[in-house]
Coordinates of C-alpha atoms and ligand atoms in Angstrom, one line a residue:
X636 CA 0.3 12.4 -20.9
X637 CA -2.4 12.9 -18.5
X638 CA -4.3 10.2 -17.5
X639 CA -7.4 9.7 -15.5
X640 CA -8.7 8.5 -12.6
X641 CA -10.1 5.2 -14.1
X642 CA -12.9 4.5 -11.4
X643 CA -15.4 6.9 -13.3
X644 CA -15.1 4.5 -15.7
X645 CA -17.1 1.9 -13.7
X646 CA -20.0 4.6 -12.9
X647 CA -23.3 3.7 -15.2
X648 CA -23.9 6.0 -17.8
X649 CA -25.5 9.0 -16.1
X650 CA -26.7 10.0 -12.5
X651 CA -29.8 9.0 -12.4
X652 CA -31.5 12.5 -12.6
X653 CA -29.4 13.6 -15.3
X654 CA -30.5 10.6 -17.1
X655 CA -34.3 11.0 -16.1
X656 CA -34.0 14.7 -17.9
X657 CA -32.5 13.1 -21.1
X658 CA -35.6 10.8 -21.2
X659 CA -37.6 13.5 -21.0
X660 CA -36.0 15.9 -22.8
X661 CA -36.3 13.2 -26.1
X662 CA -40.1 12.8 -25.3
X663 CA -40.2 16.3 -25.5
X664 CA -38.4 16.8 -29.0
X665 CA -41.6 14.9 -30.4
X666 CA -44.4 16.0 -27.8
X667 CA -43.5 19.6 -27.6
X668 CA -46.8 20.4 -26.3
X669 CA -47.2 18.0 -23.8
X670 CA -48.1 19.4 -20.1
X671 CA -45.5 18.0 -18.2
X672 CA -45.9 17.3 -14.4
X673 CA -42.5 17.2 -13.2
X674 CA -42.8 14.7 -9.6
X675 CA -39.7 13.2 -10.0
X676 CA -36.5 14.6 -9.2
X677 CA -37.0 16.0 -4.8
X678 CA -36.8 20.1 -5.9
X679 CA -39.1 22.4 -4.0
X680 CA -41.2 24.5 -6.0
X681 CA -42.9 27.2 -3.2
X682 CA -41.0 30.4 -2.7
X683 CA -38.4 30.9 0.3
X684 CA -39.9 31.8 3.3
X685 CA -40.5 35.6 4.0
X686 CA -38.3 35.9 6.6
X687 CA -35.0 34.0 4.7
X688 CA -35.5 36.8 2.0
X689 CA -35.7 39.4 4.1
X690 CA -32.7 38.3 6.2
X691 CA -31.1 38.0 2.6
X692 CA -32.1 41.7 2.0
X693 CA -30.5 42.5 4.7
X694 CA -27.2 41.0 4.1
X695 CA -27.0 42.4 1.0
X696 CA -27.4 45.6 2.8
X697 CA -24.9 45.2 5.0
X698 CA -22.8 44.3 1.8
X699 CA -23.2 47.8 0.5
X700 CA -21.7 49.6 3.9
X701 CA -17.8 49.4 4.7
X702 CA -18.1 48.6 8.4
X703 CA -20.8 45.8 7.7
X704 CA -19.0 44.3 4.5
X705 CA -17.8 41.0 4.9
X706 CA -15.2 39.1 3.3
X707 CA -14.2 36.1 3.6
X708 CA -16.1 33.6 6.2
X709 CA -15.1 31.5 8.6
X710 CA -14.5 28.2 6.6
X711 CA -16.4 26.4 9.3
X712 CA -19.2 28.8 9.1
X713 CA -20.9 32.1 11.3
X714 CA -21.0 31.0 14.7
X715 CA -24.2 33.0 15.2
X716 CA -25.7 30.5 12.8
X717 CA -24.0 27.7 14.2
X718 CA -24.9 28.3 17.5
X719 CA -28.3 28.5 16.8
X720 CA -28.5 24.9 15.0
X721 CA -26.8 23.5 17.9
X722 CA -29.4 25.1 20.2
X723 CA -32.4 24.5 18.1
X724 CA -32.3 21.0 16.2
X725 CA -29.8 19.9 19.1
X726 CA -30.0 21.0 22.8
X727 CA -33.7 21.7 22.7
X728 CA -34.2 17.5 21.7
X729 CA -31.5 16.8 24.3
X730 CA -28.7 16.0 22.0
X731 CA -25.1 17.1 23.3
X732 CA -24.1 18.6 20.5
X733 CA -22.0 22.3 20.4
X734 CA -22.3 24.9 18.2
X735 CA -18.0 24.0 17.4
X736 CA -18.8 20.6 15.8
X737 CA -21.5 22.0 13.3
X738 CA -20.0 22.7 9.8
X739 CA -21.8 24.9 7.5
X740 CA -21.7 23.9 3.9
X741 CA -23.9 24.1 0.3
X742 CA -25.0 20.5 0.7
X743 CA -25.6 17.6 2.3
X744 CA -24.9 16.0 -1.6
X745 CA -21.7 17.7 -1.5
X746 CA -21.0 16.3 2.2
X747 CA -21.9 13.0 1.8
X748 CA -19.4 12.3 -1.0
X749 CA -16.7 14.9 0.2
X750 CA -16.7 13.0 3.8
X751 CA -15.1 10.1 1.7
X752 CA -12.0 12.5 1.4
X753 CA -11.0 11.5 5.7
X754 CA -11.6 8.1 5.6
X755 CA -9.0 5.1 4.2
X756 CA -9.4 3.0 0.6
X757 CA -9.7 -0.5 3.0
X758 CA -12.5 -0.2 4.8
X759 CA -16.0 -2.0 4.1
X760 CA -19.0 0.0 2.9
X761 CA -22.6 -0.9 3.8
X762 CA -25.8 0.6 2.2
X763 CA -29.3 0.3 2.0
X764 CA -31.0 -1.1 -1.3
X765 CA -32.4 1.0 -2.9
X766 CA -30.2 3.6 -1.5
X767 CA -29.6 7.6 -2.9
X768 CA -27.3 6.9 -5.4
X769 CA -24.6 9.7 -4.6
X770 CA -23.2 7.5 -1.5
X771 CA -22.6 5.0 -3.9
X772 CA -21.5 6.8 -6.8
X773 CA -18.8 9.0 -4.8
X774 CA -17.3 5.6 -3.5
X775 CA -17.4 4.1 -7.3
X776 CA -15.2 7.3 -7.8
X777 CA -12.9 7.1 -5.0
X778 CA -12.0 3.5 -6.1
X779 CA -13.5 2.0 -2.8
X780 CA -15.4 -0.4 -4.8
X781 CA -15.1 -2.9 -8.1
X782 CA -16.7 -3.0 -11.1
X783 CA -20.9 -3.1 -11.3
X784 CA -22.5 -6.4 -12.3
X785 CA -25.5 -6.3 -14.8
X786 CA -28.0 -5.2 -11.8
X787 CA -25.8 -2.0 -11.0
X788 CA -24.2 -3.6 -7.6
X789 CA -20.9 -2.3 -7.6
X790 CA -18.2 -5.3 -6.4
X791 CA -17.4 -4.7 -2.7
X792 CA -20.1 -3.1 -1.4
X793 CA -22.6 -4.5 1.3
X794 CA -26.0 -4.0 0.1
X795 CA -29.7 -4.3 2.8
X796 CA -32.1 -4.8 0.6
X797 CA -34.9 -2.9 2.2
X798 CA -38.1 -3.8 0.5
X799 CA -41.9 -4.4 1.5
X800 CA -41.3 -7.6 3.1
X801 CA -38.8 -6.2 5.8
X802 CA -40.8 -2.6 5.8
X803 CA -38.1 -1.0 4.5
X804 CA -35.6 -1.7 7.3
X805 CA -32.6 -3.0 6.6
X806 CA -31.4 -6.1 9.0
X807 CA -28.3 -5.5 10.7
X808 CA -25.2 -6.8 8.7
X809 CA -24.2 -10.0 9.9
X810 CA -20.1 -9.3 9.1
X811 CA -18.4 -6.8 10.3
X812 CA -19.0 -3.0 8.1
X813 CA -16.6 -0.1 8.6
X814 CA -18.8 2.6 7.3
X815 CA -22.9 2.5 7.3
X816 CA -24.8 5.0 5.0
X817 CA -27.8 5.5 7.2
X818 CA -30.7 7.9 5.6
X819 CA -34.3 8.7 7.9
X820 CA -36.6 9.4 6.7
X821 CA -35.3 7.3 3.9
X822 CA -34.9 8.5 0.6
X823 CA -36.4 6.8 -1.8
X824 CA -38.8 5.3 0.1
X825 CA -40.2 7.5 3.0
X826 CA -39.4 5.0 5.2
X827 CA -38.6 5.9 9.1
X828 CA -36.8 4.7 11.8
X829 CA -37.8 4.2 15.3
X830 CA -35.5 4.7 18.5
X831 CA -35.3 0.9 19.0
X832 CA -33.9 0.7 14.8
X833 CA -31.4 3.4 15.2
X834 CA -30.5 2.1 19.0
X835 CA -29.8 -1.9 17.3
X836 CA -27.4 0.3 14.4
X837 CA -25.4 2.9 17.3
X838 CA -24.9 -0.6 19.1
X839 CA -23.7 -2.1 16.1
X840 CA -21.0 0.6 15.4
X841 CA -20.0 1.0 19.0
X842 CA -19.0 -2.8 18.8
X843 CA -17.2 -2.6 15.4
X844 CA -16.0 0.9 15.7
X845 CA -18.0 1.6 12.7
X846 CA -19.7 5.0 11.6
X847 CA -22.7 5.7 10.6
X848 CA -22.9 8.3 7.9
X849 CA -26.4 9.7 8.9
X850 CA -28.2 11.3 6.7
X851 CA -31.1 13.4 7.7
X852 CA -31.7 15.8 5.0
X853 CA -35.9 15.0 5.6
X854 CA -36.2 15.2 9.1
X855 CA -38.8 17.8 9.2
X856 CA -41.0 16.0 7.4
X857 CA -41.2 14.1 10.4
X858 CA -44.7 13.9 12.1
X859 CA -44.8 11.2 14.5
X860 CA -43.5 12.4 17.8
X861 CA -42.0 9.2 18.7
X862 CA -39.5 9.5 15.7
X863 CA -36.4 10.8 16.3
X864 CA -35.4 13.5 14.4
X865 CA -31.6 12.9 14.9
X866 CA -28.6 10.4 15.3
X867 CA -27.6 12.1 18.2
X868 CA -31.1 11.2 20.2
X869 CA -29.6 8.0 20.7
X870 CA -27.4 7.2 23.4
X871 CA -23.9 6.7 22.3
X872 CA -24.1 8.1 18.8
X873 CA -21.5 10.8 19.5
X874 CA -18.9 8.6 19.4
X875 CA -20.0 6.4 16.4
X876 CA -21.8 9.1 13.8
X877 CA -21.5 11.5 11.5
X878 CA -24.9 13.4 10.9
X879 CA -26.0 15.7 7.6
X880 CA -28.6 18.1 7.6
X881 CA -29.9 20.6 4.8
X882 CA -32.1 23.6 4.4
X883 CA -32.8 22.2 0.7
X884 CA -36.0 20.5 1.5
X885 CA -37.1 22.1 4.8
X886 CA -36.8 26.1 4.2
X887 CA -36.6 25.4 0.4
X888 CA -33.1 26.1 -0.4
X889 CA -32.3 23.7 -2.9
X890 CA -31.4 26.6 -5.2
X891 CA -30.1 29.0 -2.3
X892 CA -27.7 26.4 -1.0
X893 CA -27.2 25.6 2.8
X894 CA -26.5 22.9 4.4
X895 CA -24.4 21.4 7.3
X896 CA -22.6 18.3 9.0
X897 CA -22.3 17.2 12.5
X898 CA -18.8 15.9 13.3
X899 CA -18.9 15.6 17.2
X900 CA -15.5 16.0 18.6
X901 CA -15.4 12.6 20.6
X902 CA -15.7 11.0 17.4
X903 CA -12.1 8.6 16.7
X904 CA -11.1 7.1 13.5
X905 CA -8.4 4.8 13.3
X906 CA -4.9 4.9 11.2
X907 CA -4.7 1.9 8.7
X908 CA -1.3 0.9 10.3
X909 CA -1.0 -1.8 12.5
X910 CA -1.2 -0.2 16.1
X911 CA -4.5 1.6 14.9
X912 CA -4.1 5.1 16.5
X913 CA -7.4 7.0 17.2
X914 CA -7.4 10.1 15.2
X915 CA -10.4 13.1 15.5
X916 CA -12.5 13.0 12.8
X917 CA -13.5 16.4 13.6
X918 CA -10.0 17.6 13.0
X919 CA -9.2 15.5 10.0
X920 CA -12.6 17.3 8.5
X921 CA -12.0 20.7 9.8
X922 CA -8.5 20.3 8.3
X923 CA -10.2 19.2 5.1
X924 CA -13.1 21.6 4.8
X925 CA -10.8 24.6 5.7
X926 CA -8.3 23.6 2.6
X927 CA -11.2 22.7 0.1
X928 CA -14.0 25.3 1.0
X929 CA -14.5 28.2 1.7
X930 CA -17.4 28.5 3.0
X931 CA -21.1 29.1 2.5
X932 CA -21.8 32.8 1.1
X933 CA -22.7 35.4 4.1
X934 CA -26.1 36.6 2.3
X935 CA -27.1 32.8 2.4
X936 CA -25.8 32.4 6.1
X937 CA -28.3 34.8 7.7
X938 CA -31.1 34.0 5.2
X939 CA -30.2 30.3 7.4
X940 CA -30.0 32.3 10.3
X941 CA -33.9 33.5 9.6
X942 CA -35.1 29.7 10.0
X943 CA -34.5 29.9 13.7
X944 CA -36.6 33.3 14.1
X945 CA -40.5 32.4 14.9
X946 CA -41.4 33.9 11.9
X947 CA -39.0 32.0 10.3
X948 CA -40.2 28.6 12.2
X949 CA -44.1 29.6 11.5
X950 CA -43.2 29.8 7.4
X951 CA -41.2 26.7 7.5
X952 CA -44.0 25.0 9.1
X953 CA -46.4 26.2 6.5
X954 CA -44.0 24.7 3.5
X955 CA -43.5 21.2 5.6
X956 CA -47.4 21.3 6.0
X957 CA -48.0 22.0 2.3
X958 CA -45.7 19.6 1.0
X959 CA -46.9 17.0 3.4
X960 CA -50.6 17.4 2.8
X961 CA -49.7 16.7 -1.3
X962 CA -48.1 13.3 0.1
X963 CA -51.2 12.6 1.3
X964 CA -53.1 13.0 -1.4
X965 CA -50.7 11.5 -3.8
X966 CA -50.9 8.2 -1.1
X967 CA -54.8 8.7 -0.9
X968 CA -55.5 8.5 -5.0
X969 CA -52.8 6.0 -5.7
X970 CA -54.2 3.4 -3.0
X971 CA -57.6 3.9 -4.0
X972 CA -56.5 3.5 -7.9
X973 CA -55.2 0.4 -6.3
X974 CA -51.3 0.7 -6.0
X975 CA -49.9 -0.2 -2.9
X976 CA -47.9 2.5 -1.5
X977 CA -45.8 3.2 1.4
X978 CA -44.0 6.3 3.0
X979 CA -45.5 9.7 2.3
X980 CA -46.4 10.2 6.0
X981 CA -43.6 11.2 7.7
X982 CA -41.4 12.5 4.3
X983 CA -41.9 14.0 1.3
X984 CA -42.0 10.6 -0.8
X985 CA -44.3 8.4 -2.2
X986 CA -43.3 4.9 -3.1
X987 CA -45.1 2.8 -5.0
X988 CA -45.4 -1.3 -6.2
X989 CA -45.3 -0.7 -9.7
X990 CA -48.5 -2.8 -11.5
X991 CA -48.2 -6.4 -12.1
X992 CA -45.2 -7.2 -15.3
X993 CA -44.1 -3.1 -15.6
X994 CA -40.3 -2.7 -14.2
X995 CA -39.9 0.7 -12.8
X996 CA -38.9 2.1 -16.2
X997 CA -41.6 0.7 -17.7
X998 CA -43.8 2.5 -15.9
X999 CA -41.6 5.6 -15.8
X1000 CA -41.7 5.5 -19.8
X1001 CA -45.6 4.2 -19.4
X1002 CA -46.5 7.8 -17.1
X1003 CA -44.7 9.7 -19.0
X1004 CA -46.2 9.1 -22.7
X1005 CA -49.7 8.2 -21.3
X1006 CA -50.3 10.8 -18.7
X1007 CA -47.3 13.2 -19.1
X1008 CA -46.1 12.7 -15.5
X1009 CA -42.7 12.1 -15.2
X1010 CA -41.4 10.1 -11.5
X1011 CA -38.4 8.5 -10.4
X1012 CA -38.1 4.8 -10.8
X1013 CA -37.4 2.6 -8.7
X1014 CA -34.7 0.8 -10.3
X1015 CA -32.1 3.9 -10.6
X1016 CA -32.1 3.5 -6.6
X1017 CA -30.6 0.5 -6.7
X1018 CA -31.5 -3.3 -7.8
X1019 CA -34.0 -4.3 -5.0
X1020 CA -36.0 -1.3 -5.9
X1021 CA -36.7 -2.7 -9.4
X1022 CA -40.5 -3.0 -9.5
X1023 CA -40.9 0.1 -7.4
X1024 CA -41.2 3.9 -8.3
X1025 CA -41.2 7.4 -6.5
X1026 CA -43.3 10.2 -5.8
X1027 CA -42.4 13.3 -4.9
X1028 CA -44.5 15.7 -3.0
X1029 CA -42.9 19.0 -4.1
X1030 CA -44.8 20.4 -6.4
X1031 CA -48.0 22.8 -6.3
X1032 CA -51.3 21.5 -5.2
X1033 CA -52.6 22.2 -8.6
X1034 CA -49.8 19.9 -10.7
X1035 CA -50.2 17.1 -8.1
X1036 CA -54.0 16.9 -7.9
X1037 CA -54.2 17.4 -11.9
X1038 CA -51.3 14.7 -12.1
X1039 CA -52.9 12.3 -9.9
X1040 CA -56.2 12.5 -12.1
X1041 CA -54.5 11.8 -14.8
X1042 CA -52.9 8.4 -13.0
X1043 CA -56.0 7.7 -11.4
X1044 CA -57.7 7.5 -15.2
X1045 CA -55.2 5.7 -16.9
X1046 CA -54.6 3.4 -13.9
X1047 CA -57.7 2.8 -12.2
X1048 CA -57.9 -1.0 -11.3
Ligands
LIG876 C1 -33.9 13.5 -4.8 O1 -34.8 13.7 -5.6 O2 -33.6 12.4 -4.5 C2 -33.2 14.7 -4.2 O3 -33.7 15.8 -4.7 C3 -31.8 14.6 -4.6 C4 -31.0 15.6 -3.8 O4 -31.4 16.2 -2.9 O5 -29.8 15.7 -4.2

């Protein structure tokens, strides 16, 4: 008899975008015409930059010729691409980070439940609330967690609310937390955090020999050049985080897949026994990554590679630029229809007070059958972001303006 691992079990029915598409796949069975605008689940929609596809040409090339071919990768990924992360989101910020503790993989989703795999069932979870629900849903799976209560908080967990009143910042636990699930700019809410924030949370896990799962998928939506764009700009991170980064969102490879994670070599973990010997979590996710995966497909590698080229810089720039000016106008109509709405400046999401006596899949359901736009609500993030709801920017100019017309009509206070 087979049996199976009971902790799926616990999970809520569906992930939340899986459930988002059901919704709207059943509105659809009986409003087959309808003209969707899709701002809900965080997918680019503008085409890879010029210079990715022709780097991808290329490889493909190089595919078709013996002496070029390639086979399998290193498991840790090119070092010509590695090296030129490390040199370009790292050094050039002034982060000590080397091209040998960057890990090429097809997701920061993928990373940020697979790092689960090096760490031990004991130790004590923090995340923010809301929160994107994979870190929670990959420790539901690996039994780290007990059953949820009627509000979706899973037993065992430490949720920070992070809501309005606190500006989306989570205080500082006041126990001690083993491992922190840290996201800027935030996803849901488009939310960053200042030097002083992320200084007050390296501090924290230097002094309880935390880490801080960092996740920084949405760091080039950043704008304000006092915002750090990495863990590692803060003093004493090396030795206390763990930092993902994507091409998803930036060079739009959400279909392409590319992504990587930052596991400085100085970083220790500690064996459950008593004792506690440090152990690298470098090697223990080397060891790992090397046994699990193997590795990210060459074609995609150098069509990575082709975001460091000035070409390559210039188009991403363009796409960070587009996306951010439909933030604006997403936050621009929704204030003056008279939501109140936060984040959208330095990210790619809009979040929203839902109006007065809707909970955020109300007004889902409410946008979708009145004005045929489908969002994210608030709620599926986690229970303090009931009475919220997201926006996302990735979309044309055409579907967000025509989208925010139609909110604007059937909204306007
Ligand atoms: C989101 O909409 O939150 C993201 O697209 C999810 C993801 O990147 O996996």
């Amino acid at each position: 008899m087979a049996t199976i691992n009971e902790h799926y079990l616990k999970l809520k029915a569906g992930y939340l975008f899986p459930e988002i598409s059901r919704r709207v796949h059943t509105f659809l069975e009986t409003h087959a015409d309808a003209p969707l605008i899709r701002l809900g689940i965080g997918d680019v929609t503008e085409p890879l930059p010029a210079a990715c596809r022709q780097a991808m040409v290329a490889a493909i090339e190089d595919m078709s010729d013996r002496d070029r071919f390639k086979g399998y990768g290193p498991e840790q990924g090119y070092s010509w691409l590695r090296e030129k992360i490390a040199a370009h989101d790292y050094q050039s910020r002034g982060c000590d980070i080397d091209a040998s503790e960057i890990f090429i993989s097809d997701g920061s989703k993928c990373d940020t439940g697979n790092i689960l795999d090096i760490f031990g069932n004991e130790n004590t979870i923090a995340v923010t609330d809301p929160v994107y629900p994979v870190y929670v849903d990959t420790n539901v799976m690996a039994g780290h967690t007990g059953p949820a209560n009627d509000l979706g908080e899973y037993a065992g967990l430490v949720y920070l609310p992070i809501t309005a009143n606190n500006q989306f910042q989570a205080t500082l636990p006041t126990q001690n937390v083993d491992l922190i699930y840290l996201c800027f700019p935030n996803n849901p809410t488009g939310a960053v955090a200042t030097r002083e924030y992320l200084q007050a949370w390296v501090t924290y896990a230097l002094a309880h020999q935390s880490i801080i799962f960092f996740d920084a998928a949405y760091e080039a939506f950043i704008t304000d050049p006092a915002i750090p764009h990495s863990i590692y700009e803060i003093p004493g991170a090396r030795d206390c985080a763990i930092e993902f980064r994507s091409f998803s969102k930036n060079a739009g490879f959400t279909g392409t897949r590319c992504a990587f994670t930052v596991a400085p070599k100085s970083l220790m973990g500690m064996t459950p026994t008593p004792g506690h010997e440090a152990v690298s979590l470098w090697h223990l996710w080397q060891r790992r990554q090397s046994t699990k995966f193997n590795g990210v497909s060459y074609i995609v590698q150098r069509g990575a590679e082709a975001v460091y080229t000035p070409e390559g810089q210039a188009q991403v720039q363009g796409l960070i630029r587009f996306y951010l000016e439909n933030a604006r106008l997403i936050r621009e109509e929704l204030t003056q229809a008279g939501f109140a709405v936060y984040g959208g400046v330095n990210a790619p999401y809009v979040w929203l007070k839902t109006p007065e006596g809707l909970s955020s899949w109300d007004f889902f359901d409410e946008l979708l059958q009145t004005c045929h736009v489908v969002g994210t609500p608030g709620s599926g993030f986690g229970a303090a972001g009931e009475g919220y709801f997201r926006i996302s920017a990735f979309n044309s100019r055409e579907n967000v303006t025509e989208a925010m017309q139609r909110i604007t009509q059937c909204f306007a206070s």
